[in-house]
């Protein structure tokens, strides 16, 4: 049974020099524990903080922690980006579906898991709440589990349950769950959303992320029917479609009638929606993102984004040149799964330009040092505000022609010359 601690410092006392500490990620980041950890490790050496995307994690990214704590990132967030790109933190390129396997195999040992959970129910079961991702695997493998019990953490269903018997130390802290109100899409995002919506059919099972483009796509789907959700994450844009009955998950083969996810990021309204909602399953990301699982549903459509795409169709989504920006995430997991699904399709959607229109995202060659996330052999549809390029089964010349046609007009002549078209 968990030991109840009176203070955060008491809860973190078991962490010692050399420990490898997994941190619950996304909107479930126990940032109040991290604030205390940043002080605790000043008396320690070589603590490694394993993580996905973290929210409010600035405390563990301060210069004075060098030699005391080093961030090891499977997905880079705004707080760790500069550290990674200056060699003061580590980035591990890996498919999101593979991270739980890495932990469960013991190839990445874990000494301590820092998590944030809901208060226990009458049976002594807490919930991982808004984010299961790889944290379930981390809790299974960690020698010590330290939990913040937060009254504001919603109780969710699926793989989110964790018994107090599985937790070693708990401390109760009431803190806000980071929320992200829907943004107002720009005209270019609405145009992209409209093009993507034309590729979606009634009965499709969707994977999408967070941001202006996914929300713009969802905003165009009001006249569709019987859509489903099987995705690593979703955000607030799904709420109107659930309320109107457009999303009913009735065409799904696995978990029919259920929305399947591994974590969410969104508004307070979204967190209210998923709280104790048996129609939403939060499952281990090793399962959710497994292409062999994804393909079982018919008509899976994956919708992802990119930083750059070259004229052969190579997709760079985790770096800007040699500077790491984010991570692999689940893009390749769902590109693969959707293309194996009966009637499935994969879509990469992005604005045609970056930096206020000064740079084309469609380029003759990827920037020096840029990493390829999705290979050109896997690319299906590319969408910008200027239209849709269907690349699957096309030659290099045909790909270049189609991509140039959806590039910003200011860059088409230069791209055509580079491609000898």
PDB file of C-alpha atoms in Angstrom, residues 69-278:
ATOM      1  CA  UNK A  69      19.732  16.049 -14.191  1.00  0.00           C
ATOM      2  CA  UNK A  70      19.712  15.291 -17.918  1.00  0.00           C
ATOM      3  CA  UNK A  71      16.553  15.133 -20.014  1.00  0.00           C
ATOM      4  CA  UNK A  72      16.171  12.140 -22.335  1.00  0.00           C
ATOM      5  CA  UNK A  73      13.385  12.907 -24.798  1.00  0.00           C
ATOM      6  CA  UNK A  74      11.401  10.513 -26.958  1.00  0.00           C
ATOM      7  CA  UNK A  75       9.520  13.585 -28.153  1.00  0.00           C
ATOM      8  CA  UNK A  76      10.904  17.109 -27.838  1.00  0.00           C
ATOM      9  CA  UNK A  77       8.773  19.886 -26.345  1.00  0.00           C
ATOM     10  CA  UNK A  78       9.247  23.641 -26.243  1.00  0.00           C
ATOM     11  CA  UNK A  79      10.974  23.429 -22.861  1.00  0.00           C
ATOM     12  CA  UNK A  80      13.573  20.858 -23.967  1.00  0.00           C
ATOM     13  CA  UNK A  81      14.129  21.953 -27.573  1.00  0.00           C
ATOM     14  CA  UNK A  82      17.060  24.298 -26.921  1.00  0.00           C
ATOM     15  CA  UNK A  83      18.734  21.790 -24.594  1.00  0.00           C
ATOM     16  CA  UNK A  84      18.537  19.040 -27.196  1.00  0.00           C
ATOM     17  CA  UNK A  85      19.903  21.252 -29.942  1.00  0.00           C
ATOM     18  CA  UNK A  86      22.825  22.454 -27.824  1.00  0.00           C
ATOM     19  CA  UNK A  87      23.802  18.946 -26.735  1.00  0.00           C
ATOM     20  CA  UNK A  88      22.602  19.385 -23.144  1.00  0.00           C
ATOM     21  CA  UNK A  89      19.734  16.915 -23.484  1.00  0.00           C
ATOM     22  CA  UNK A  90      19.205  13.785 -25.578  1.00  0.00           C
ATOM     23  CA  UNK A  91      16.666  13.013 -28.317  1.00  0.00           C
ATOM     24  CA  UNK A  92      15.806   9.402 -29.136  1.00  0.00           C
ATOM     25  CA  UNK A  93      14.200   8.911 -32.580  1.00  0.00           C
ATOM     26  CA  UNK A  94      11.628   6.130 -32.126  1.00  0.00           C
ATOM     27  CA  UNK A  95       8.097   5.243 -33.185  1.00  0.00           C
ATOM     28  CA  UNK A  96       5.637   6.007 -30.394  1.00  0.00           C
ATOM     29  CA  UNK A  97       4.326   2.430 -30.531  1.00  0.00           C
ATOM     30  CA  UNK A  98       7.822   1.107 -29.773  1.00  0.00           C
ATOM     31  CA  UNK A  99       8.440   3.048 -26.547  1.00  0.00           C
ATOM     32  CA  UNK A 100       6.446   0.736 -24.245  1.00  0.00           C
ATOM     33  CA  UNK A 101       8.294  -2.223 -25.784  1.00  0.00           C
ATOM     34  CA  UNK A 102      11.598  -0.499 -25.089  1.00  0.00           C
ATOM     35  CA  UNK A 103      10.606  -0.113 -21.443  1.00  0.00           C
ATOM     36  CA  UNK A 104       9.049  -3.542 -20.967  1.00  0.00           C
ATOM     37  CA  UNK A 105      12.023  -5.305 -22.549  1.00  0.00           C
ATOM     38  CA  UNK A 106      14.354  -3.753 -19.979  1.00  0.00           C
ATOM     39  CA  UNK A 107      16.528  -2.252 -22.697  1.00  0.00           C
ATOM     40  CA  UNK A 108      15.655   1.112 -21.159  1.00  0.00           C
ATOM     41  CA  UNK A 109      15.711   0.509 -17.395  1.00  0.00           C
ATOM     42  CA  UNK A 110      13.484   2.620 -15.152  1.00  0.00           C
ATOM     43  CA  UNK A 111      14.144   3.171 -11.480  1.00  0.00           C
ATOM     44  CA  UNK A 112      11.346   5.615 -10.679  1.00  0.00           C
ATOM     45  CA  UNK A 113       8.065   6.602 -12.336  1.00  0.00           C
ATOM     46  CA  UNK A 114       6.645  10.054 -11.526  1.00  0.00           C
ATOM     47  CA  UNK A 115       2.926  10.106 -12.292  1.00  0.00           C
ATOM     48  CA  UNK A 116      -0.214  12.158 -11.716  1.00  0.00           C
ATOM     49  CA  UNK A 117      -3.462  10.360 -10.922  1.00  0.00           C
ATOM     50  CA  UNK A 118      -7.040  10.898  -9.863  1.00  0.00           C
ATOM     51  CA  UNK A 119      -8.069  10.266  -6.266  1.00  0.00           C
ATOM     52  CA  UNK A 120      -8.753   6.586  -5.553  1.00  0.00           C
ATOM     53  CA  UNK A 121     -12.261   5.206  -5.825  1.00  0.00           C
ATOM     54  CA  UNK A 122     -13.859   3.078  -3.099  1.00  0.00           C
ATOM     55  CA  UNK A 123     -11.900   0.091  -4.392  1.00  0.00           C
ATOM     56  CA  UNK A 124      -8.551   1.849  -4.040  1.00  0.00           C
ATOM     57  CA  UNK A 125      -8.088   2.380  -7.786  1.00  0.00           C
ATOM     58  CA  UNK A 126      -6.724   5.650  -9.140  1.00  0.00           C
ATOM     59  CA  UNK A 127      -6.707   6.676 -12.808  1.00  0.00           C
ATOM     60  CA  UNK A 128      -3.906   7.896 -15.072  1.00  0.00           C
ATOM     61  CA  UNK A 129      -6.547  10.265 -16.401  1.00  0.00           C
ATOM     62  CA  UNK A 130      -5.878  12.221 -19.572  1.00  0.00           C
ATOM     63  CA  UNK A 131      -2.707  10.356 -20.575  1.00  0.00           C
ATOM     64  CA  UNK A 132      -1.868   6.639 -20.628  1.00  0.00           C
ATOM     65  CA  UNK A 133       0.656   6.609 -23.538  1.00  0.00           C
ATOM     66  CA  UNK A 134       3.849   4.795 -22.380  1.00  0.00           C
ATOM     67  CA  UNK A 135       3.340   5.638 -18.716  1.00  0.00           C
ATOM     68  CA  UNK A 136       1.443   2.414 -18.058  1.00  0.00           C
ATOM     69  CA  UNK A 137       4.517   0.451 -19.196  1.00  0.00           C
ATOM     70  CA  UNK A 138       6.770   2.686 -17.098  1.00  0.00           C
ATOM     71  CA  UNK A 139       4.682   1.987 -13.994  1.00  0.00           C
ATOM     72  CA  UNK A 140       4.847  -1.749 -14.727  1.00  0.00           C
ATOM     73  CA  UNK A 141       8.650  -1.659 -14.905  1.00  0.00           C
ATOM     74  CA  UNK A 142       9.698   0.984 -12.369  1.00  0.00           C
ATOM     75  CA  UNK A 143      11.182  -0.115  -9.061  1.00  0.00           C
ATOM     76  CA  UNK A 144       9.468   2.838  -7.346  1.00  0.00           C
ATOM     77  CA  UNK A 145       6.260   4.674  -8.345  1.00  0.00           C
ATOM     78  CA  UNK A 146       5.675   8.164  -6.936  1.00  0.00           C
ATOM     79  CA  UNK A 147       2.266   9.718  -7.579  1.00  0.00           C
ATOM     80  CA  UNK A 148       0.679  13.118  -7.246  1.00  0.00           C
ATOM     81  CA  UNK A 149      -2.975  12.570  -6.386  1.00  0.00           C
ATOM     82  CA  UNK A 150      -4.811  15.459  -8.016  1.00  0.00           C
ATOM     83  CA  UNK A 151      -8.546  16.059  -7.413  1.00  0.00           C
ATOM     84  CA  UNK A 152      -8.686  17.806 -10.797  1.00  0.00           C
ATOM     85  CA  UNK A 153      -7.508  14.749 -12.766  1.00  0.00           C
ATOM     86  CA  UNK A 154     -10.469  13.164 -14.588  1.00  0.00           C
ATOM     87  CA  UNK A 155     -11.113   9.468 -14.089  1.00  0.00           C
ATOM     88  CA  UNK A 156     -10.920   7.677 -17.441  1.00  0.00           C
ATOM     89  CA  UNK A 157     -11.596   4.154 -18.679  1.00  0.00           C
ATOM     90  CA  UNK A 158      -9.588   1.511 -20.519  1.00  0.00           C
ATOM     91  CA  UNK A 159      -5.984   0.940 -19.409  1.00  0.00           C
ATOM     92  CA  UNK A 160      -5.915   4.001 -17.170  1.00  0.00           C
ATOM     93  CA  UNK A 161      -6.634   2.281 -13.855  1.00  0.00           C
ATOM     94  CA  UNK A 162      -3.775   1.936 -11.372  1.00  0.00           C
ATOM     95  CA  UNK A 163      -4.233   0.542  -7.885  1.00  0.00           C
ATOM     96  CA  UNK A 164      -2.865   2.282  -4.821  1.00  0.00           C
ATOM     97  CA  UNK A 165      -1.194  -1.070  -4.124  1.00  0.00           C
ATOM     98  CA  UNK A 166       0.975  -0.456  -7.200  1.00  0.00           C
ATOM     99  CA  UNK A 167       2.098   2.969  -5.986  1.00  0.00           C
ATOM    100  CA  UNK A 168       4.849   3.365  -3.411  1.00  0.00           C
ATOM    101  CA  UNK A 169       4.548   7.022  -2.377  1.00  0.00           C
ATOM    102  CA  UNK A 170       1.682   9.487  -2.843  1.00  0.00           C
ATOM    103  CA  UNK A 171       1.262  13.164  -2.129  1.00  0.00           C
ATOM    104  CA  UNK A 172      -1.965  15.098  -2.689  1.00  0.00           C
ATOM    105  CA  UNK A 173      -1.605  18.322  -4.673  1.00  0.00           C
ATOM    106  CA  UNK A 174      -4.514  20.187  -6.242  1.00  0.00           C
ATOM    107  CA  UNK A 175      -3.227  21.685  -9.520  1.00  0.00           C
ATOM    108  CA  UNK A 176      -4.763  22.629 -12.851  1.00  0.00           C
ATOM    109  CA  UNK A 177      -4.571  20.251 -15.811  1.00  0.00           C
ATOM    110  CA  UNK A 178      -2.977  22.228 -18.694  1.00  0.00           C
ATOM    111  CA  UNK A 179      -5.731  23.171 -21.114  1.00  0.00           C
ATOM    112  CA  UNK A 180      -5.683  24.319 -24.732  1.00  0.00           C
ATOM    113  CA  UNK A 181      -8.773  26.201 -25.909  1.00  0.00           C
ATOM    114  CA  UNK A 182      -9.530  25.732 -29.623  1.00  0.00           C
ATOM    115  CA  UNK A 183      -7.803  28.336 -31.771  1.00  0.00           C
ATOM    116  CA  UNK A 184      -9.457  30.269 -34.572  1.00  0.00           C
ATOM    117  CA  UNK A 185      -8.204  28.684 -37.830  1.00  0.00           C
ATOM    118  CA  UNK A 186      -6.598  30.934 -40.436  1.00  0.00           C
ATOM    119  CA  UNK A 187      -8.010  31.001 -43.967  1.00  0.00           C
ATOM    120  CA  UNK A 188      -5.217  28.726 -45.198  1.00  0.00           C
ATOM    121  CA  UNK A 189      -6.042  26.178 -42.497  1.00  0.00           C
ATOM    122  CA  UNK A 190      -9.719  26.240 -43.457  1.00  0.00           C
ATOM    123  CA  UNK A 191      -8.783  25.711 -47.107  1.00  0.00           C
ATOM    124  CA  UNK A 192      -6.569  22.772 -46.156  1.00  0.00           C
ATOM    125  CA  UNK A 193      -9.349  21.403 -43.970  1.00  0.00           C
ATOM    126  CA  UNK A 194     -11.772  21.589 -46.869  1.00  0.00           C
ATOM    127  CA  UNK A 195      -9.446  19.667 -49.184  1.00  0.00           C
ATOM    128  CA  UNK A 196      -8.838  16.986 -46.566  1.00  0.00           C
ATOM    129  CA  UNK A 197     -12.558  16.670 -45.851  1.00  0.00           C
ATOM    130  CA  UNK A 198     -13.143  15.837 -49.526  1.00  0.00           C
ATOM    131  CA  UNK A 199     -10.910  12.790 -49.076  1.00  0.00           C
ATOM    132  CA  UNK A 200     -12.944  11.513 -46.111  1.00  0.00           C
ATOM    133  CA  UNK A 201     -15.909   9.206 -46.703  1.00  0.00           C
ATOM    134  CA  UNK A 202     -18.829   8.181 -44.530  1.00  0.00           C
ATOM    135  CA  UNK A 203     -17.794   5.361 -42.205  1.00  0.00           C
ATOM    136  CA  UNK A 204     -14.114   6.322 -42.078  1.00  0.00           C
ATOM    137  CA  UNK A 205     -12.114   5.772 -38.876  1.00  0.00           C
ATOM    138  CA  UNK A 206      -9.956   8.819 -38.166  1.00  0.00           C
ATOM    139  CA  UNK A 207      -6.563   9.468 -36.635  1.00  0.00           C
ATOM    140  CA  UNK A 208      -5.599  13.075 -36.133  1.00  0.00           C
ATOM    141  CA  UNK A 209      -3.614  15.269 -33.779  1.00  0.00           C
ATOM    142  CA  UNK A 210      -3.942  18.655 -32.167  1.00  0.00           C
ATOM    143  CA  UNK A 211      -3.734  22.038 -33.831  1.00  0.00           C
ATOM    144  CA  UNK A 212      -5.310  24.324 -36.377  1.00  0.00           C
ATOM    145  CA  UNK A 213      -5.327  21.851 -39.280  1.00  0.00           C
ATOM    146  CA  UNK A 214      -6.982  18.920 -37.459  1.00  0.00           C
ATOM    147  CA  UNK A 215      -9.578  21.309 -36.021  1.00  0.00           C
ATOM    148  CA  UNK A 216     -10.176  22.792 -39.485  1.00  0.00           C
ATOM    149  CA  UNK A 217     -10.663  19.307 -40.945  1.00  0.00           C
ATOM    150  CA  UNK A 218     -13.143  18.378 -38.221  1.00  0.00           C
ATOM    151  CA  UNK A 219     -15.023  21.628 -38.803  1.00  0.00           C
ATOM    152  CA  UNK A 220     -15.720  20.503 -42.391  1.00  0.00           C
ATOM    153  CA  UNK A 221     -17.127  17.092 -41.485  1.00  0.00           C
ATOM    154  CA  UNK A 222     -20.572  18.100 -40.257  1.00  0.00           C
ATOM    155  CA  UNK A 223     -22.359  16.455 -43.187  1.00  0.00           C
ATOM    156  CA  UNK A 224     -20.518  13.127 -42.874  1.00  0.00           C
ATOM    157  CA  UNK A 225     -21.977  10.070 -41.175  1.00  0.00           C
ATOM    158  CA  UNK A 226     -20.799   7.186 -39.014  1.00  0.00           C
ATOM    159  CA  UNK A 227     -17.246   8.378 -38.482  1.00  0.00           C
ATOM    160  CA  UNK A 228     -15.058   6.625 -35.931  1.00  0.00           C
ATOM    161  CA  UNK A 229     -12.031   7.524 -33.819  1.00  0.00           C
ATOM    162  CA  UNK A 230      -8.957   5.330 -33.275  1.00  0.00           C
ATOM    163  CA  UNK A 231      -6.056   7.688 -32.677  1.00  0.00           C
ATOM    164  CA  UNK A 232      -3.060   8.192 -30.415  1.00  0.00           C
ATOM    165  CA  UNK A 233      -4.631  11.490 -29.306  1.00  0.00           C
ATOM    166  CA  UNK A 234      -7.484  13.840 -30.015  1.00  0.00           C
ATOM    167  CA  UNK A 235      -8.464  17.348 -29.011  1.00  0.00           C
ATOM    168  CA  UNK A 236     -11.511  19.542 -28.591  1.00  0.00           C
ATOM    169  CA  UNK A 237     -12.449  19.627 -32.276  1.00  0.00           C
ATOM    170  CA  UNK A 238     -14.206  16.255 -31.977  1.00  0.00           C
ATOM    171  CA  UNK A 239     -16.799  17.507 -29.477  1.00  0.00           C
ATOM    172  CA  UNK A 240     -19.304  19.066 -31.945  1.00  0.00           C
ATOM    173  CA  UNK A 241     -19.148  15.960 -34.148  1.00  0.00           C
ATOM    174  CA  UNK A 242     -19.832  13.666 -31.201  1.00  0.00           C
ATOM    175  CA  UNK A 243     -22.715  15.884 -30.063  1.00  0.00           C
ATOM    176  CA  UNK A 244     -24.282  15.884 -33.549  1.00  0.00           C
ATOM    177  CA  UNK A 245     -23.890  12.120 -34.009  1.00  0.00           C
ATOM    178  CA  UNK A 246     -21.402  12.391 -36.899  1.00  0.00           C
ATOM    179  CA  UNK A 247     -18.880  10.468 -34.793  1.00  0.00           C
ATOM    180  CA  UNK A 248     -20.661   7.335 -33.570  1.00  0.00           C
ATOM    181  CA  UNK A 249     -17.928   4.689 -34.108  1.00  0.00           C
ATOM    182  CA  UNK A 250     -20.526   2.349 -35.595  1.00  0.00           C
ATOM    183  CA  UNK A 251     -18.394   1.188 -38.549  1.00  0.00           C
ATOM    184  CA  UNK A 252     -15.439   0.083 -36.421  1.00  0.00           C
ATOM    185  CA  UNK A 253     -14.517  -3.594 -36.125  1.00  0.00           C
ATOM    186  CA  UNK A 254     -12.420  -3.292 -32.968  1.00  0.00           C
ATOM    187  CA  UNK A 255     -13.939  -1.408 -30.028  1.00  0.00           C
ATOM    188  CA  UNK A 256     -17.128  -0.634 -32.017  1.00  0.00           C
ATOM    189  CA  UNK A 257     -19.091   2.193 -30.492  1.00  0.00           C
ATOM    190  CA  UNK A 258     -16.004   3.424 -28.608  1.00  0.00           C
ATOM    191  CA  UNK A 259     -13.557   6.255 -29.217  1.00  0.00           C
ATOM    192  CA  UNK A 260     -10.042   4.877 -28.752  1.00  0.00           C
ATOM    193  CA  UNK A 261      -7.102   7.058 -27.773  1.00  0.00           C
ATOM    194  CA  UNK A 262      -3.959   7.000 -25.663  1.00  0.00           C
ATOM    195  CA  UNK A 263      -3.962  10.611 -24.464  1.00  0.00           C
ATOM    196  CA  UNK A 264      -5.746  13.896 -25.043  1.00  0.00           C
ATOM    197  CA  UNK A 265      -4.845  17.589 -25.063  1.00  0.00           C
ATOM    198  CA  UNK A 266      -7.575  20.177 -25.188  1.00  0.00           C
ATOM    199  CA  UNK A 267     -10.031  22.448 -23.439  1.00  0.00           C
ATOM    200  CA  UNK A 268     -11.668  22.101 -20.060  1.00  0.00           C
ATOM    201  CA  UNK A 269     -14.808  21.068 -21.963  1.00  0.00           C
ATOM    202  CA  UNK A 270     -12.872  18.154 -23.444  1.00  0.00           C
ATOM    203  CA  UNK A 271     -11.674  17.072 -20.011  1.00  0.00           C
ATOM    204  CA  UNK A 272     -15.279  17.212 -18.766  1.00  0.00           C
ATOM    205  CA  UNK A 273     -16.375  15.114 -21.737  1.00  0.00           C
ATOM    206  CA  UNK A 274     -13.936  12.272 -21.112  1.00  0.00           C
ATOM    207  CA  UNK A 275     -14.412  12.189 -17.337  1.00  0.00           C
ATOM    208  CA  UNK A 276     -15.966   8.833 -16.390  1.00  0.00           C
ATOM    209  CA  UNK A 277     -17.131   8.413 -20.022  1.00  0.00           C
ATOM    210  CA  UNK A 278     -17.326   4.707 -20.830  1.00  0.00           C
TER     211      UNK A 278
END
